[in-house]
Each structure stands twice: as structure tokens, then as C-alpha cells.
Coordinates of C-alpha atoms and ligand atoms in Angstrom, one line a residue:
X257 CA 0.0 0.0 0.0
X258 CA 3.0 2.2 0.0
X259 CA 2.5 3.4 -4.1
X260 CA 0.8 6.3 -4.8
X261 CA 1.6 7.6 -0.9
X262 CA 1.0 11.4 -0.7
X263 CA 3.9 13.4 0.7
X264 CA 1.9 13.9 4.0
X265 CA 1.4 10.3 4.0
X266 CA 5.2 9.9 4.0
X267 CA 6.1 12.0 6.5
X268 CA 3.5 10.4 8.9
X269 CA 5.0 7.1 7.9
X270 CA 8.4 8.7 8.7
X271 CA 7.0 10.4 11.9
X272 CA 5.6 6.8 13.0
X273 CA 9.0 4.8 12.1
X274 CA 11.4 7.4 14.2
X275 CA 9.3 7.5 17.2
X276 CA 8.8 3.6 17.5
X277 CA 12.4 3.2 16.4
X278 CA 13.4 5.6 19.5
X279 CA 11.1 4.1 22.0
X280 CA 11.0 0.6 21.3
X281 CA 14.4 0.7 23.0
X282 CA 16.2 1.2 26.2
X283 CA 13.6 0.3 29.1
X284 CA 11.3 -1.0 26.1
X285 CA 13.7 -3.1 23.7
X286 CA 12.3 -6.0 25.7
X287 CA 9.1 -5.1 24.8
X288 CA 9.5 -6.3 21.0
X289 CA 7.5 -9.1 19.5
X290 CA 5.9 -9.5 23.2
X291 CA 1.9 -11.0 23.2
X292 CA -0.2 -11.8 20.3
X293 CA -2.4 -14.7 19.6
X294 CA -1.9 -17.7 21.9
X295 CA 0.3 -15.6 24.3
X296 CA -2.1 -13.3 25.6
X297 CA -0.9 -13.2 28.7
X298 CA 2.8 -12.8 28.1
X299 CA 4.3 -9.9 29.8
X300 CA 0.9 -8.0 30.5
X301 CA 2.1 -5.5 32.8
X302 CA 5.1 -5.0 30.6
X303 CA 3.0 -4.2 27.6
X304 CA 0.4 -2.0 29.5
X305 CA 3.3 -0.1 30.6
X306 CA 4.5 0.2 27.0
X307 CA 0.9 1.1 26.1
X308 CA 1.0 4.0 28.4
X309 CA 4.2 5.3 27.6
X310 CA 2.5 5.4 23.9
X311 CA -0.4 7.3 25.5
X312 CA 1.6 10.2 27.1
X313 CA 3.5 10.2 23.5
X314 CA -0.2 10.8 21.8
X315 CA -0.1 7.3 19.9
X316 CA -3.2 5.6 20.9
X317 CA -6.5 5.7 19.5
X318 CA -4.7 7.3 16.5
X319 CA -7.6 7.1 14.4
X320 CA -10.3 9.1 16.5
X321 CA -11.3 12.4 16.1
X322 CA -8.6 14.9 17.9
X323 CA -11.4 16.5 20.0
X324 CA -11.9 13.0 21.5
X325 CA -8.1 12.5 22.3
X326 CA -7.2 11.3 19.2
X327 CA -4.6 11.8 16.5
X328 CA -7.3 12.8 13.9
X329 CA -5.7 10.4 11.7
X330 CA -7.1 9.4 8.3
X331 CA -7.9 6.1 7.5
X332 CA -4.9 5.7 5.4
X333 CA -2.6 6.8 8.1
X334 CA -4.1 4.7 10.5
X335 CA -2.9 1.9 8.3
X336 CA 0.4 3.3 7.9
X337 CA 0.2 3.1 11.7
X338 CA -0.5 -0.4 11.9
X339 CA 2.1 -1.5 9.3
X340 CA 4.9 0.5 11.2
X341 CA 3.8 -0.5 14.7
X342 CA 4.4 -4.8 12.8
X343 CA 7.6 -3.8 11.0
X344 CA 9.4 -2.2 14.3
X345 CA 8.4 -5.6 16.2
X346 CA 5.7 -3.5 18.7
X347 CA 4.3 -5.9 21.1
X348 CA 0.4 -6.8 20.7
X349 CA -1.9 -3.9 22.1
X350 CA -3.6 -4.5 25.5
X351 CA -6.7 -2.3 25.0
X352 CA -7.1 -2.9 21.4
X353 CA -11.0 -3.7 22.4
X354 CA -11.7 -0.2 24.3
X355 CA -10.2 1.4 21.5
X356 CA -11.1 -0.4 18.3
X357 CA -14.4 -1.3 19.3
X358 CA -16.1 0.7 22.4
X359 CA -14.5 4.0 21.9
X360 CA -15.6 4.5 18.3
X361 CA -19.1 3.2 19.2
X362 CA -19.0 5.5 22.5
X363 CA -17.5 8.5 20.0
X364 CA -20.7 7.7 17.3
X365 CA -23.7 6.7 19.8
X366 CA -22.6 7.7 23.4
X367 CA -23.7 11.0 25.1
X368 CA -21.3 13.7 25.9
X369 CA -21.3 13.0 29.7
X370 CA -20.3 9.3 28.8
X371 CA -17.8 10.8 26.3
X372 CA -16.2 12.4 29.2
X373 CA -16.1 10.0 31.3
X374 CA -15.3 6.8 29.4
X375 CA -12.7 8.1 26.2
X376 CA -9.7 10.0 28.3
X377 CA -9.0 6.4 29.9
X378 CA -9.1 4.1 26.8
X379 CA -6.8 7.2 25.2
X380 CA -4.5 7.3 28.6
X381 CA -4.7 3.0 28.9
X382 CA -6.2 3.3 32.4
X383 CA -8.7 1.2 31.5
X384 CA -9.2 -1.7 29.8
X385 CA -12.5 -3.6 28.1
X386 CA -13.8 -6.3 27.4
X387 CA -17.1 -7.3 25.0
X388 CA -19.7 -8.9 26.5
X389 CA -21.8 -10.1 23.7
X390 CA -21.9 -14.1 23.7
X391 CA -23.6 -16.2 25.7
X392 CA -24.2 -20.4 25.8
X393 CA -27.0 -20.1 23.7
X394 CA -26.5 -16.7 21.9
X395 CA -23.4 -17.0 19.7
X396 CA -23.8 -16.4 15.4
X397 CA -27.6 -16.2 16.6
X398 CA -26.8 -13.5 18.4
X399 CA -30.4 -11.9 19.2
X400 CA -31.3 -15.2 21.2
X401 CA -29.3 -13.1 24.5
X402 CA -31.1 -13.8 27.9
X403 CA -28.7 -11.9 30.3
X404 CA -31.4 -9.6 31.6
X405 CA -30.8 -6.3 33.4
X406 CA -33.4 -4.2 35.6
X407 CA -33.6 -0.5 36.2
X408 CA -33.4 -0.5 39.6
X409 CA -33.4 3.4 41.3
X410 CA -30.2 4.8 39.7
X411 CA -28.7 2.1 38.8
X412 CA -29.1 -1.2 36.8
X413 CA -29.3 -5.0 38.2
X414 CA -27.3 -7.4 35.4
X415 CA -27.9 -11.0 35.9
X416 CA -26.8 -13.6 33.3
X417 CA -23.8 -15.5 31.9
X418 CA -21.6 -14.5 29.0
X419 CA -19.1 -16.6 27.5
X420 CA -15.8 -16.8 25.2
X421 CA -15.3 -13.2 26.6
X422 CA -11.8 -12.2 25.8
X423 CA -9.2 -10.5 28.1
X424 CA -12.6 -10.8 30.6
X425 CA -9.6 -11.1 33.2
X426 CA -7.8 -7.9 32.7
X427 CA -10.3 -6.0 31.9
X428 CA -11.8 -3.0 34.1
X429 CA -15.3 -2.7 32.1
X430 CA -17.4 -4.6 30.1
X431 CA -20.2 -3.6 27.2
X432 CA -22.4 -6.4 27.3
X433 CA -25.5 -6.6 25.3
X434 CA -28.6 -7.6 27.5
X435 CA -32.3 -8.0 27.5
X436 CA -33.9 -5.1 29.7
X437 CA -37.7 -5.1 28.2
X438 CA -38.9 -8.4 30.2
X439 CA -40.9 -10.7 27.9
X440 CA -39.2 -9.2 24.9
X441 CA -37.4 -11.4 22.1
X442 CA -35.0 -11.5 19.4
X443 CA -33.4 -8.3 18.5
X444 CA -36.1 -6.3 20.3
X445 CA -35.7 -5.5 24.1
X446 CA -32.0 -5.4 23.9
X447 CA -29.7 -2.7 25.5
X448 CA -26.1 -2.2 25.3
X449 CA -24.7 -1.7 29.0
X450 CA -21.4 -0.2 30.2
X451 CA -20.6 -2.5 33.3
X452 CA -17.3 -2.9 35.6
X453 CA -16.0 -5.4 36.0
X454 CA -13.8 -5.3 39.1
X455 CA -17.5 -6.0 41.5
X456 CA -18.6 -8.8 44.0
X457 CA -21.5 -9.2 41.3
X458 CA -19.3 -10.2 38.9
X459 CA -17.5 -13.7 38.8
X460 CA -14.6 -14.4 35.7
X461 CA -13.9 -18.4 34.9
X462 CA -10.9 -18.7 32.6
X463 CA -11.5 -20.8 29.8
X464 CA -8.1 -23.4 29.2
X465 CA -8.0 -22.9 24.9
X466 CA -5.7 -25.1 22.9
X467 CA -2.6 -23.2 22.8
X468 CA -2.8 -23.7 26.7
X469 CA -3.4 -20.0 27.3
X470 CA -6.5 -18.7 28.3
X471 CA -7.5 -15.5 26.6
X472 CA -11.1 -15.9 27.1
X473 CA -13.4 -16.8 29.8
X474 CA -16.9 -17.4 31.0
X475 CA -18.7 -14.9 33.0
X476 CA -20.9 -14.5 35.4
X477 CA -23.4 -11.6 36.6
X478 CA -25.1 -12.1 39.7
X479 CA -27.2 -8.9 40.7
X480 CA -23.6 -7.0 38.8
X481 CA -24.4 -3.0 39.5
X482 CA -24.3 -0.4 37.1
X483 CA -25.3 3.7 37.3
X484 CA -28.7 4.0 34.8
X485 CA -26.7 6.4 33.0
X486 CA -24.2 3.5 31.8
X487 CA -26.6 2.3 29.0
X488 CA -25.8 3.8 25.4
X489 CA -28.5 4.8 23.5
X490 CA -32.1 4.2 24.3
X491 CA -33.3 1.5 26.4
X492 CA -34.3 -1.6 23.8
X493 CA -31.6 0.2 21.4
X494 CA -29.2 -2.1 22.2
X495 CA -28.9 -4.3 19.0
X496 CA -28.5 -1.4 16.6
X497 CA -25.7 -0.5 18.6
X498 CA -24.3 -3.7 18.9
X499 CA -24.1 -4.2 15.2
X500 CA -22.3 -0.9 14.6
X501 CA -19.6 -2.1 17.1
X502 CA -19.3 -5.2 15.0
X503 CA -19.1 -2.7 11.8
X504 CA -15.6 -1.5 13.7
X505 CA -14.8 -4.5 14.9
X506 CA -14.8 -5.6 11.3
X507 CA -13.2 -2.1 9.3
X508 CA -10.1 -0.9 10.0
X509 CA -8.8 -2.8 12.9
X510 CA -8.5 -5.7 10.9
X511 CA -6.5 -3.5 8.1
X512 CA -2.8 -3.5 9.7
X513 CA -2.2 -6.9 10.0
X514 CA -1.0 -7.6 6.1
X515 CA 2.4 -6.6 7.4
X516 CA 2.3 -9.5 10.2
X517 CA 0.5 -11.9 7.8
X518 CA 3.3 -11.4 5.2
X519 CA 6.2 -11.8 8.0
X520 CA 4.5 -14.9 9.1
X521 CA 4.1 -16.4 5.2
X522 CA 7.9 -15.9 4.9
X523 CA 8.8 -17.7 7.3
X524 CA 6.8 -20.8 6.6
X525 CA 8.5 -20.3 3.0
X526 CA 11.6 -20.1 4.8
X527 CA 11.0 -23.2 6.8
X528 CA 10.2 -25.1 3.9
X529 CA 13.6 -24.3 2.6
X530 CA 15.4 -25.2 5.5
X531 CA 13.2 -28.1 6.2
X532 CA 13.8 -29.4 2.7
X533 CA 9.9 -29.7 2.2
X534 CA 10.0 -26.9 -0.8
X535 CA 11.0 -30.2 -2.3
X536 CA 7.8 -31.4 -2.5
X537 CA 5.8 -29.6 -5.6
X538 CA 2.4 -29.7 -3.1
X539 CA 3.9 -27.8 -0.8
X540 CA 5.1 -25.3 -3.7
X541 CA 1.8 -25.3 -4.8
X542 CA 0.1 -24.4 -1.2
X543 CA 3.2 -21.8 -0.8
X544 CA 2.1 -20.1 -4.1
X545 CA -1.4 -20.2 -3.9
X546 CA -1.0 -18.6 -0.1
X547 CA 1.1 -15.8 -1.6
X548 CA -1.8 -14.9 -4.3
X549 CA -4.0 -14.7 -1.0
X550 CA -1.6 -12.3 0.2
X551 CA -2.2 -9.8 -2.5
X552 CA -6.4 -10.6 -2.6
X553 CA -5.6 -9.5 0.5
X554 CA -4.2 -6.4 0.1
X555 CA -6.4 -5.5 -2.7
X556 CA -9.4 -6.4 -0.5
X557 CA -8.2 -4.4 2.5
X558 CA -7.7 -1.2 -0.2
X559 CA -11.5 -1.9 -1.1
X560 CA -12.6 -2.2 2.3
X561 CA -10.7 1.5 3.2
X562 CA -12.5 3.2 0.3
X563 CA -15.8 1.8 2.2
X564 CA -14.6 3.1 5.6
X565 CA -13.2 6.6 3.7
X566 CA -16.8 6.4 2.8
X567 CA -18.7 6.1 6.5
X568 CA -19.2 2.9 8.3
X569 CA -17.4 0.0 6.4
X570 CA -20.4 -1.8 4.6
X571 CA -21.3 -5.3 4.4
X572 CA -18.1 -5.5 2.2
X573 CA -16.1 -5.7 5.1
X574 CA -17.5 -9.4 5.4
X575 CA -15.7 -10.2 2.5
X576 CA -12.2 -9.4 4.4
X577 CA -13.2 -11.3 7.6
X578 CA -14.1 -14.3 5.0
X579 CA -10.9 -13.9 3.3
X580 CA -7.8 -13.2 6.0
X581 CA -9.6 -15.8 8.4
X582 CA -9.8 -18.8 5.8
X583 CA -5.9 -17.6 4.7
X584 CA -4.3 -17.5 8.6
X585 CA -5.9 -21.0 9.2
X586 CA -4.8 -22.5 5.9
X587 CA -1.4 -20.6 6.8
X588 CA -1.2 -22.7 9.9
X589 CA -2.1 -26.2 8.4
X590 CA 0.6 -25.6 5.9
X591 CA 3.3 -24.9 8.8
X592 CA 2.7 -27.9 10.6
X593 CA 2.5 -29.7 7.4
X594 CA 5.7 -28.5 6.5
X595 CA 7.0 -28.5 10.2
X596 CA 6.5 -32.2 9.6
X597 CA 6.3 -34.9 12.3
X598 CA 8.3 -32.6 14.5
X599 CA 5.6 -29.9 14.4
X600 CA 3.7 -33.1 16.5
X601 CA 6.0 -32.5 19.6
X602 CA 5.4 -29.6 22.6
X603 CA 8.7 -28.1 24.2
X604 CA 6.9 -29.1 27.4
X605 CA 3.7 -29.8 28.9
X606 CA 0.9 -27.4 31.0
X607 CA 0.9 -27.0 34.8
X608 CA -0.7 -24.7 37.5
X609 CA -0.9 -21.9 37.6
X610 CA 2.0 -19.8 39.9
X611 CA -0.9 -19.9 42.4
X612 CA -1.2 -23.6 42.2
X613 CA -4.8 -23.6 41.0
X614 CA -6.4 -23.1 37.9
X615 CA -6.9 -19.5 37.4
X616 CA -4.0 -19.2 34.9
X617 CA -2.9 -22.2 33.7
X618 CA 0.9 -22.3 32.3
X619 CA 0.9 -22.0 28.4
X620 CA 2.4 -25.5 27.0
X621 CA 5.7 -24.7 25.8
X622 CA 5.1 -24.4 21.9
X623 CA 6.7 -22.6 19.1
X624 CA 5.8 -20.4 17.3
X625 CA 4.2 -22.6 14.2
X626 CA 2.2 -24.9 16.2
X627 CA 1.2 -21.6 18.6
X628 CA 0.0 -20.5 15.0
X629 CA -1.5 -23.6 13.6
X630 CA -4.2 -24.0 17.2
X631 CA -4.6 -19.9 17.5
X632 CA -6.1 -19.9 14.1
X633 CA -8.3 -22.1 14.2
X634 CA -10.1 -19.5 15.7
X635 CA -10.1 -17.1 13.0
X636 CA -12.6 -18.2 11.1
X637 CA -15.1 -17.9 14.1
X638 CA -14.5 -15.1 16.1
X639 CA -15.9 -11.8 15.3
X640 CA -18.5 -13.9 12.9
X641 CA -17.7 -17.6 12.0
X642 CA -17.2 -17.8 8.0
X643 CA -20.6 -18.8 7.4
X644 CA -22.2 -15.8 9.0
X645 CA -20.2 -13.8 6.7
X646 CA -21.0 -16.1 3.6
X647 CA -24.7 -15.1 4.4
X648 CA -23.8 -11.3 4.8
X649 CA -22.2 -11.3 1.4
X650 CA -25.2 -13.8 0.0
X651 CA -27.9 -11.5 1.2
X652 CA -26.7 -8.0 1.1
X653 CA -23.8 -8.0 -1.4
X654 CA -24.6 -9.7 -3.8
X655 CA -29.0 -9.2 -3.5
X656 CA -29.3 -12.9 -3.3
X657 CA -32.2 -14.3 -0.9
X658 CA -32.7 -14.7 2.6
X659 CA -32.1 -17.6 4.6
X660 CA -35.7 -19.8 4.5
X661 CA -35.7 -19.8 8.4
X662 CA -38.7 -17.6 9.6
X663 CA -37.0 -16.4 12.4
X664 CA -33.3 -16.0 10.9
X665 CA -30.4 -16.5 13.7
X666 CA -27.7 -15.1 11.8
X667 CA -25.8 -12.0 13.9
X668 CA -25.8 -9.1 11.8
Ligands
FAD821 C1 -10.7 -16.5 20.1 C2 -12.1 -16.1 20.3 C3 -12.4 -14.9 21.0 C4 -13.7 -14.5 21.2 N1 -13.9 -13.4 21.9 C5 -15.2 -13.0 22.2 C6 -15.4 -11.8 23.0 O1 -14.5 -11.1 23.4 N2 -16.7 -11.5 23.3 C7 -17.7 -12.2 22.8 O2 -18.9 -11.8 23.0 N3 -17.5 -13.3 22.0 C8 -16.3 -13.7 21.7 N4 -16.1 -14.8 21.0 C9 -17.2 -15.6 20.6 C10 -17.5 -15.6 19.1 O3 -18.1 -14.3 18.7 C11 -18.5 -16.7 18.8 O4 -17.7 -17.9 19.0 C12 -19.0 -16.7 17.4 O5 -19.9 -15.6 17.2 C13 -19.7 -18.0 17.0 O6 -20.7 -18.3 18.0 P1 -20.8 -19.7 18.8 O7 -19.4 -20.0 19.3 O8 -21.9 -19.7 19.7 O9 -21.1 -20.8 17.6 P2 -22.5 -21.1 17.0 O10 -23.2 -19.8 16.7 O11 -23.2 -22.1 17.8 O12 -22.0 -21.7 15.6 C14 -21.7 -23.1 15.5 C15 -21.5 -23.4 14.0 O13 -22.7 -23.2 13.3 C16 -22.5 -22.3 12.2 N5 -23.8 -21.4 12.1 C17 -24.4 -20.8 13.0 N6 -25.5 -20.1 12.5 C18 -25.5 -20.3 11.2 C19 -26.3 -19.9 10.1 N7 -27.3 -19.0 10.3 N8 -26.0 -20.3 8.9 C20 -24.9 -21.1 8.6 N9 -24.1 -21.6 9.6 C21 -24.4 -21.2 10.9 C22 -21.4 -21.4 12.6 O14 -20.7 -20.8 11.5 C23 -20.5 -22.4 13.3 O15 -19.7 -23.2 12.4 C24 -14.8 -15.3 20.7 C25 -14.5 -16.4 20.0 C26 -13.2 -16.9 19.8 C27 -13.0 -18.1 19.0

């Protein structure tokens, strides 16, 4: 994406590179290639730190507006962002979810008191969220959520359980979707409620994933508190604004990783080399065909910035969830293929956690290929499974018709 740059575009690319090159050193060198998928929980106070030192530099939440703490940056710098902040090695964000997905939602929807209160500590990293949208039985059918909350006074009464709830853990507040019209169903009756987390009310289960980690985690609201004036927008508004949050979630987030996808390509093509498998004309065939996904990649993730440029990023947006999801996991399969029979054997195995029980377990010991190969298998479910988005693209890309079921389950 670096043709065609305009010279302001360079000299934010330049601005980005000399700061991260001058800060991700000294007390922060460490800090390099620290976290990411399958090691969530690697160094967490390390990177937080880092984050805040960003923060007092002015490089979070570069993409909001700068009356909301922002850097005002356009889309296209944010990518340049994103692709700098891969190249120089910066370890994975802690707050990406308060300010990817609630602050933009809080900065469209949100009121200015809740403006107020809520942006200056996602911008500062003070606190960190988590989304509360999942539950047991309310997953891609989304609109089947029965966490309920009551208005109770000045403040509302959340009772429920949500699940697969990522970085649940760390994580000061939660926006969780529940039903607050009694009786109500479906996508009516909803409301989208700002609730901490840190409260007897609240109980946090880690879930043990495959990679051994535990990035997300059950959780439990048992008469959980929250002030009345934690809700945004109207009482039984709560799926329109959970659907816009899915439209960030979605748009230009996604749009920086190219530079870590293409890092992690070349060095499966490098293993293969080194492992002698390049040898074998399938495995040329899978390497090749994964680089042409590369570049529908980049071309897609152009076309999805013109959307965002645009407004929201439209349904189109499915198209690049669909696309970088199926690619990471078929990325993964072909590492362990390549990785051979060795790719079958763990450094070491899991134990207790430091406290002995099972709040954290200890990660197995993998590398970095097999650590790819279990994280994304998730990709192509989180943030909408790739059938959800095959039936966004069906139905309102390409005009073809609904799903038959009466009641349709699919979220968005
Ligand atoms: C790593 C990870 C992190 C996550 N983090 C969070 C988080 O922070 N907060 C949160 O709220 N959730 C989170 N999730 C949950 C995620 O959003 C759900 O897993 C996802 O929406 C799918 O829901 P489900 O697991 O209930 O599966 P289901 O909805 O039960 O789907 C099961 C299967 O049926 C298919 N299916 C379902 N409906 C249809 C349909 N209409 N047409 C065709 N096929 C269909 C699905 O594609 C899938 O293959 C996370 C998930 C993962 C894997």
C-alpha cells in the first residue's frame, strides 16, 4: 500500500517509524514481539506499561477524532500506523478492544457526559474492556441473548452468563449486550450496557484454549451494578448499537495486519527451505497459492478502506473477515504440514498456575508454528464464524435471498 503515498502520508510514515524506532528501546527493547495470539498473557504488565508510555507520547487511538483524544488520523494513516507498529516488532496492544471497538461506538452513539467520562482512559490506557456479547446459547444467533438487566433506582441489576469473553480477566469494564424489556425477544428489548468489571457481582472463569493459554473466559453476573446512565443509547436500542460495534470491529482494525501476515508467510517459506519440504511440488503449490491470498488480500483491504473513507465499512467488510480468516488458518495447516512430524511434539507440557490452581494455567511450551497452527483455528469464528459472513455477502452483497428460516439466527 505504499504506491501512490502522498507526501503527507510519507512524512506520517516517517513520523511513526522514528518515534517507534526511539522508543522501542532502552527500558522497552524487551518489549519487541511481546503477546499476540496464543500468548495473551505474556508480559501483561510489561506491555500495558509500553501502552501508556505510547499514550503520554499521543499514539493511541490514533484514528479518532482529535477532540476526543485522538490523533485525527485518516484512514490511510491509520494503516500506515498499523504496518509501522508490525515492522518495528511493537508488542500486541492490551486495550485494542476499548479502543477499536467501544471507543468509536461510545464517540458515534454515546452521550457527551459518557464521552467524558469513558474516552480519556481508553486514550490514557487506564482502563481496559472487554465485550460482552456471547452467551451459551447466543453465539452467530446473536439476538437469542437472555442476560437480563433491571432499572433498579439509579442504577441497573445485570444477571446472566456471557461466554468466550476475551481478556474478561484484565479487563476493568465490560459492554455487554442484555435484554432489559422483560418478555421481549429477538433483536427487540435489547440494551447495550457499560458494566465494571472489578465488583462482588461479577464472577470471571478462565477458559483453558488449545494453545494452553486462556485469553477468554466465562462470566458471570449475579445482581452485577451499574449507574442507569451506563446504557448507550435508548433503552431496547441495544442491537443497533451492537451491530455498529461489530461494523468497527470488522473495518479498520483488521486493516494493519498484512504486514504480520506477510512476516509470518515468509517464514513458513523459509522453513520449507530449511526443512527441505519446498521439495515437495504440493507444498510449492500451497506456498504459491498462499502468496496470491496475500495480494487478494491487500487489494481487499484497499476496497474495504475506500468503504470506511466512505462512513461505516459496509457489508463488504465481510468479504475481508471471510478472506484473511480462511488464509491465517490454511497458513497454519501448511506450517505444521511443512514442520513435519516434529511440528507433532510440545517443548513441554501445562501445569498450575503460579498460584497452584487453575486460574491461569501455564501456556504448554510451543513454538511459534504450532502456537500458529491451534490460534487460528479460531479465526474463522470469532468476530463472525465464515458462514455468518457467507450469508452477509449472499444476502446483502450480492441481493441474493434470505435464509428460508422464519426467524433468521444469523448475527448481523
Ligand atoms: C478466540 C475467540 C475470541 C472470542 N472473543 C469474544 C469476545 O471477546 N466477546 C464475545 O462476546 N464473544 C467472543 N467470541 C465468541 C464468538 O463471537 C463466537 O464464538 C462466534 O460468534 C460463534 O458463536 P458460537 O461459538 O456460539 O457458535 P455457533 O453460533 O453455535 O455456531 C456453530 C457453527 O454453526 C454455524 N452457524 C451458526 N449459525 C449459522 C447460520 N445461520 N448459517 C450457517 N451456519 C451457521 C457457525 O458458523 C459455526 O460453524 C470469541 C470467540 C473466539 C474463538
Amino acid at each position: 500500500m505504499k504506491q501512490n503515498e502522498s507526501p503527507a502520508d510519507r512524512a506520517f510514515r516517517a513520523e511513526v517509524r522514528d518515534w517507534l524506532q526511539g522508543n522501542l528501546s532502552g527500558e522497552f527493547a524487551h518489549a519487541r514481539g511481546l503477546g499476540g495470539p496464543g500468548r495473551e498473557h505474556e508480559a501483561f504488565e510489561e506491555r500495558l506499561a509500553w501502552e501508556r508510555h505510547m499514550a503520554a507520547a499521543g499514539w493511541t487511538c490514533v484514528g479518532w477524532p482529535r477532540e476526543h483524544g485522538g490523533r485525527g488520523a485518516t484512514v490511510e494513516q491509520q494503516v500506515i500506523f498499523h504496518e509501522e507498529y508490525a515492522l518495528a516488532g511493537g508488542p500486541a496492544r492490551v486495550n485494542h478492544i476499548g479502543e477499536n471497538l467501544l471507543g468509536p461506538t461510545i464517540i458515534a452513539f454515546g452521550t457527551d457526559e459518557q464521552r467524558a467520562r469513558f474516552l480519556p482512559p481508553i486514550v490514557a490506557a487506564r482502563e481496559l474492556w472487554c465485550q460482552g456479547y456471547s452467551e451459551p446459547n447466543a453465539g452467530s444467533d446473536l439476538a437469542n441473548v437472555q442476560t437480563r438487566a433491571e432499572l433498579a433506582g439509579d442504577h441497573w441489576l445485570v444477571d446472566g452468563q456471557k461466554v468466550w469473553t476475551s481478556l474478561a480477566l484484565e479487563a476493568d469494564w465490560c459492554f455487554a449486550v442484555c435484554r432489559t424489556e422483560p418478555g421481549s425477544s429477538r433483536h427487540k428489548g435489547l440494551s447495550y450496557l457499560l458494566v465494571p468489571m472489578r465488583q462482588d457481582g461479577v464472577d470471571i472463569r478462565p477458559i483453558v484454549q488449545l494453545t494452553g493459554t486462556s485469553e477468554f473466559n466465562e462470566v458471570f453476573f449475579d445482581g452485577a451494578r451499574t449507574d442507569a446512565g451506563n446504557i448507550v443509547g435508548a433503552p431496547g436500542e441495544g442491537w443497533r448499537i451492537a451491530m455498529a460495534t461489530l461494523g468497527f470491529e470488522r473495518g479498520v482494525a483488521t486493516l494493519g495486519q498484512q504486514v504480520g501476515f506477510r512476516r509470518e508467510f515468509e517464514g513458513v517459506a523459509d522453513l520449507a527451505r530449511r526443512t527441505g519440504a519446498i521439495d515437495d511440488p504440493l507444498v510449492r503449490d500451497r506456498l504459491t497459492r498462499s502468496y496470491m491470498g496475500l495480494e487478494i488480500m491487500r487489494l481487499n483491504a484497499v476496497r474495504t478502506m475506500a468503504g470506511v473513507a466512505a462512513g461505516a465499512p459496509g457489508p463488504e467488510s465481510s468479504i475481508s473477515k471471510l478472506v484473511w480468516g480462511t488464509w491465517h488458518r490454511e497458513l497454519g495447516e501448511l506450517a505444521m504440514d511443512v514442520l513435519g512430524a516434529a511440528g507433532l511434539i510440545a517443548d513441554g507440557a501445562p501445569g498450575a498456575g503460579p498460584d497452584g490452581g487453575s486460574a491461569k494455567a501455564q501456556p504448554y511450551d510451543l513454538n511459534d508454528w504450532q502456537r500458529l497452527f491451534l490460534f487460528s483455528r479460531s479465526d474463522t469464528i470469532y468476530a463472525g464464524s465464515n458462514e455468518i459472513q457467507r450469508n452477509i455477502i449472499a444476502e446483502r452483497v450480492l441481493g441474493l435471498p434470505r435464509e428460508p428460516a422464519a426467524d433468521r439466527k444469523a448475527r448481523g
